[in-house]
Tab-separated table of C-alpha atoms in Angstrom:
chain	number	residue	atom	x	y	z
A	1	UNK	CA	53.332	-32.467	109.802
A	2	UNK	CA	52.643	-30.868	106.553
A	3	UNK	CA	49.135	-28.182	105.999
A	4	UNK	CA	47.491	-31.368	104.477
A	5	UNK	CA	44.369	-29.888	102.656
A	6	UNK	CA	41.250	-31.657	100.880
A	7	UNK	CA	37.856	-33.348	101.575
A	8	UNK	CA	37.443	-36.427	104.535
A	9	UNK	CA	36.194	-39.289	103.017
A	10	UNK	CA	32.957	-38.411	105.909
A	11	UNK	CA	32.504	-35.195	104.070
A	12	UNK	CA	32.901	-37.188	100.570
A	13	UNK	CA	30.092	-39.473	101.376
A	14	UNK	CA	27.673	-36.946	102.372
A	15	UNK	CA	28.068	-35.311	98.850
A	16	UNK	CA	27.251	-38.127	97.214
A	17	UNK	CA	24.249	-39.216	99.702
A	18	UNK	CA	23.019	-35.346	99.141
A	19	UNK	CA	23.249	-35.772	95.573
A	20	UNK	CA	20.970	-39.348	95.690
A	21	UNK	CA	19.195	-37.823	97.252
A	22	UNK	CA	17.903	-34.740	94.579
A	23	UNK	CA	18.372	-37.634	92.093
A	24	UNK	CA	15.241	-39.662	93.553
A	25	UNK	CA	13.552	-36.109	93.598
A	26	UNK	CA	14.200	-34.773	90.421
A	27	UNK	CA	14.219	-37.831	87.696
A	28	UNK	CA	10.695	-38.188	88.200
A	29	UNK	CA	9.370	-34.566	87.780
A	30	UNK	CA	11.962	-34.355	84.701
A	31	UNK	CA	10.288	-37.413	82.814
A	32	UNK	CA	7.015	-36.484	83.536
A	33	UNK	CA	7.692	-33.052	82.043
A	34	UNK	CA	9.341	-34.740	79.231
A	35	UNK	CA	6.156	-36.575	78.667
A	36	UNK	CA	4.010	-33.147	78.657
A	37	UNK	CA	6.171	-31.559	75.995
A	38	UNK	CA	5.994	-34.736	74.072
A	39	UNK	CA	1.605	-33.519	74.284
A	40	UNK	CA	2.038	-30.219	72.494
A	41	UNK	CA	2.759	-33.235	68.681
A	42	UNK	CA	-0.651	-34.101	69.548
A	43	UNK	CA	-2.159	-31.135	70.647
A	44	UNK	CA	0.202	-29.623	67.347
A	45	UNK	CA	-0.585	-32.606	64.611
A	46	UNK	CA	-4.646	-31.994	65.839
A	47	UNK	CA	-4.415	-28.102	65.052
A	48	UNK	CA	-2.602	-28.916	61.464
A	49	UNK	CA	-5.529	-31.389	60.635
A	50	UNK	CA	-8.469	-28.435	61.893
A	51	UNK	CA	-6.390	-26.382	59.266
A	52	UNK	CA	-6.474	-29.360	56.393
A	53	UNK	CA	-9.936	-29.978	56.726
A	54	UNK	CA	-10.834	-26.028	57.492
A	55	UNK	CA	-9.585	-24.903	53.541
A	56	UNK	CA	-10.907	-28.655	52.379
A	57	UNK	CA	-14.031	-27.545	53.856
A	58	UNK	CA	-14.020	-23.994	52.604
A	59	UNK	CA	-13.525	-25.266	49.424
A	60	UNK	CA	-15.685	-28.068	48.766
A	61	UNK	CA	-18.248	-26.668	51.686
A	62	UNK	CA	-17.787	-30.118	53.119
A	63	UNK	CA	-14.991	-32.151	55.721
A	64	UNK	CA	-12.890	-35.318	54.896
A	65	UNK	CA	-11.606	-37.736	56.508
A	66	UNK	CA	-9.084	-38.850	53.071
A	67	UNK	CA	-5.045	-37.538	54.152
A	68	UNK	CA	-4.258	-37.489	50.783
A	69	UNK	CA	-7.257	-35.469	49.380
A	70	UNK	CA	-6.693	-33.008	52.645
A	71	UNK	CA	-3.047	-32.398	51.839
A	72	UNK	CA	-2.310	-34.063	55.465
A	73	UNK	CA	1.393	-35.319	56.614
A	74	UNK	CA	3.145	-35.270	59.318
A	75	UNK	CA	6.811	-36.160	59.282
A	76	UNK	CA	9.764	-37.108	62.603
A	77	UNK	CA	9.091	-39.579	65.074
A	78	UNK	CA	6.049	-39.567	66.653
A	79	UNK	CA	4.296	-39.814	70.037
A	80	UNK	CA	0.439	-40.298	68.640
A	81	UNK	CA	-1.579	-41.643	66.027
A	82	UNK	CA	-3.420	-38.959	65.123
A	83	UNK	CA	-6.888	-39.137	62.603
A	84	UNK	CA	-9.947	-40.827	62.847
A	85	UNK	CA	-10.861	-43.961	64.323
A	86	UNK	CA	-13.897	-44.815	62.165
A	87	UNK	CA	-14.187	-44.669	58.201
A	88	UNK	CA	-15.770	-40.885	57.141
A	89	UNK	CA	-18.803	-40.643	54.304
A	90	UNK	CA	-17.905	-40.562	50.504
A	91	UNK	CA	-15.618	-37.918	49.576
A	92	UNK	CA	-17.276	-34.648	47.341
A	93	UNK	CA	-19.097	-35.761	44.189
A	94	UNK	CA	-16.198	-34.055	41.606
A	95	UNK	CA	-13.388	-34.176	43.507
A	96	UNK	CA	-10.729	-35.849	42.374
A	97	UNK	CA	-10.151	-38.411	44.907
A	98	UNK	CA	-14.292	-39.654	44.938
A	99	UNK	CA	-14.471	-43.174	44.718
A	100	UNK	CA	-18.548	-43.473	45.504
A	101	UNK	CA	-17.204	-44.652	48.412
A	102	UNK	CA	-16.761	-43.848	51.897
A	103	UNK	CA	-12.619	-42.986	53.065
A	104	UNK	CA	-10.975	-45.416	54.032
A	105	UNK	CA	-10.532	-44.918	57.997
A	106	UNK	CA	-7.606	-43.982	59.712
A	107	UNK	CA	-5.192	-47.479	60.767
A	108	UNK	CA	-1.816	-47.483	61.842
A	109	UNK	CA	-1.037	-48.378	57.438
A	110	UNK	CA	-1.938	-44.879	57.452
A	111	UNK	CA	0.315	-42.991	59.880
A	112	UNK	CA	2.477	-41.176	57.798
A	113	UNK	CA	-0.201	-40.989	55.330
A	114	UNK	CA	1.987	-39.461	52.430
A	115	UNK	CA	5.689	-39.341	52.113
A	116	UNK	CA	5.748	-41.754	55.089
A	117	UNK	CA	8.968	-39.799	56.620
A	118	UNK	CA	7.872	-41.042	59.836
A	119	UNK	CA	9.200	-43.217	62.318
A	120	UNK	CA	6.099	-45.367	63.275
A	121	UNK	CA	5.065	-46.736	67.027
A	122	UNK	CA	5.695	-50.573	67.921
A	123	UNK	CA	2.434	-50.760	69.019
A	124	UNK	CA	-0.631	-48.617	67.129
A	125	UNK	CA	-3.280	-46.522	69.337
A	126	UNK	CA	-5.507	-44.992	66.355
A	127	UNK	CA	-7.933	-42.753	68.051
A	128	UNK	CA	-11.548	-44.401	68.200
A	129	UNK	CA	-14.918	-44.986	66.945
A	130	UNK	CA	-15.931	-41.440	68.090
A	131	UNK	CA	-13.365	-39.734	66.680
A	132	UNK	CA	-15.246	-39.477	62.613
A	133	UNK	CA	-16.834	-37.077	60.458
A	134	UNK	CA	-20.041	-36.864	60.250
A	135	UNK	CA	-23.029	-38.119	57.334
A	136	UNK	CA	-23.399	-34.980	56.107
A	137	UNK	CA	-19.427	-34.183	56.709
A	138	UNK	CA	-20.810	-30.919	58.364
A	139	UNK	CA	-18.883	-31.862	61.843
A	140	UNK	CA	-15.783	-33.955	62.865
A	141	UNK	CA	-14.219	-34.986	66.044
A	142	UNK	CA	-10.474	-36.013	65.391
A	143	UNK	CA	-8.228	-37.829	67.969
A	144	UNK	CA	-4.981	-38.392	68.631
A	145	UNK	CA	-3.724	-41.843	71.197
A	146	UNK	CA	0.059	-42.174	71.824
A	147	UNK	CA	1.091	-44.043	74.941
A	148	UNK	CA	4.085	-42.012	76.579
A	149	UNK	CA	5.450	-43.762	79.588
A	150	UNK	CA	4.374	-48.414	78.415
A	151	UNK	CA	1.080	-48.500	80.618
A	152	UNK	CA	-1.722	-49.082	80.707
A	153	UNK	CA	-2.818	-45.750	79.315
A	154	UNK	CA	-3.154	-44.387	76.729
A	155	UNK	CA	-2.947	-40.693	76.649
A	156	UNK	CA	-5.848	-39.202	74.656
A	157	UNK	CA	-7.214	-35.960	72.719
A	158	UNK	CA	-9.693	-34.803	70.284
A	159	UNK	CA	-10.603	-31.118	68.586
A	160	UNK	CA	-13.675	-30.708	67.146
A	161	UNK	CA	-14.760	-28.705	64.351
A	162	UNK	CA	-15.375	-25.663	66.330
A	163	UNK	CA	-11.224	-26.474	66.986
A	164	UNK	CA	-12.706	-27.484	70.800
A	165	UNK	CA	-8.933	-29.678	71.901
A	166	UNK	CA	-10.080	-31.194	75.196
A	167	UNK	CA	-8.702	-34.611	76.957
A	168	UNK	CA	-11.654	-37.071	77.192
A	169	UNK	CA	-12.371	-38.339	80.905
A	170	UNK	CA	-9.580	-41.558	81.285
A	171	UNK	CA	-7.453	-40.016	78.590
A	172	UNK	CA	-4.409	-39.097	80.923
A	173	UNK	CA	-1.201	-40.631	80.768
A	174	UNK	CA	0.752	-37.702	82.334
A	175	UNK	CA	1.220	-36.879	86.151
A	176	UNK	CA	0.209	-33.224	87.482
């Protein structure tokens, strides 16, 4: 009998079972890691919006919700709706965008406000009414909302005029 080298069927089956067990444990962890990575989009977008608002406020002494006037834009395949859930105050008198009316409130229709070079979510999750600029234009709470795994929970983040980033209670769509 010749010396036969190789693996037996039982050894191969054991390896397949071990790989199956490892993938059962690893796949959910990997998916959670992907969701947490997507959250960086919300944080980055809110930070960019904050910078746009602060720049506008430095020139006009006023926070304003009109993305075009702020020069705020997003591009790419986005997972979060970012902005305000309620109309802000009238723009500052003298600004080219001033029309004597309140800024249009954030909606899915202006998700890509300037260049329209981003992909819209199939279902919009616009910020809530609490994400707004106060009537005097002196404070704001901007919001970011998105559903990362197509369940009933929407991931929510918010940033204030003091650059305080928080995740409101009930707004967590990623397991720890």
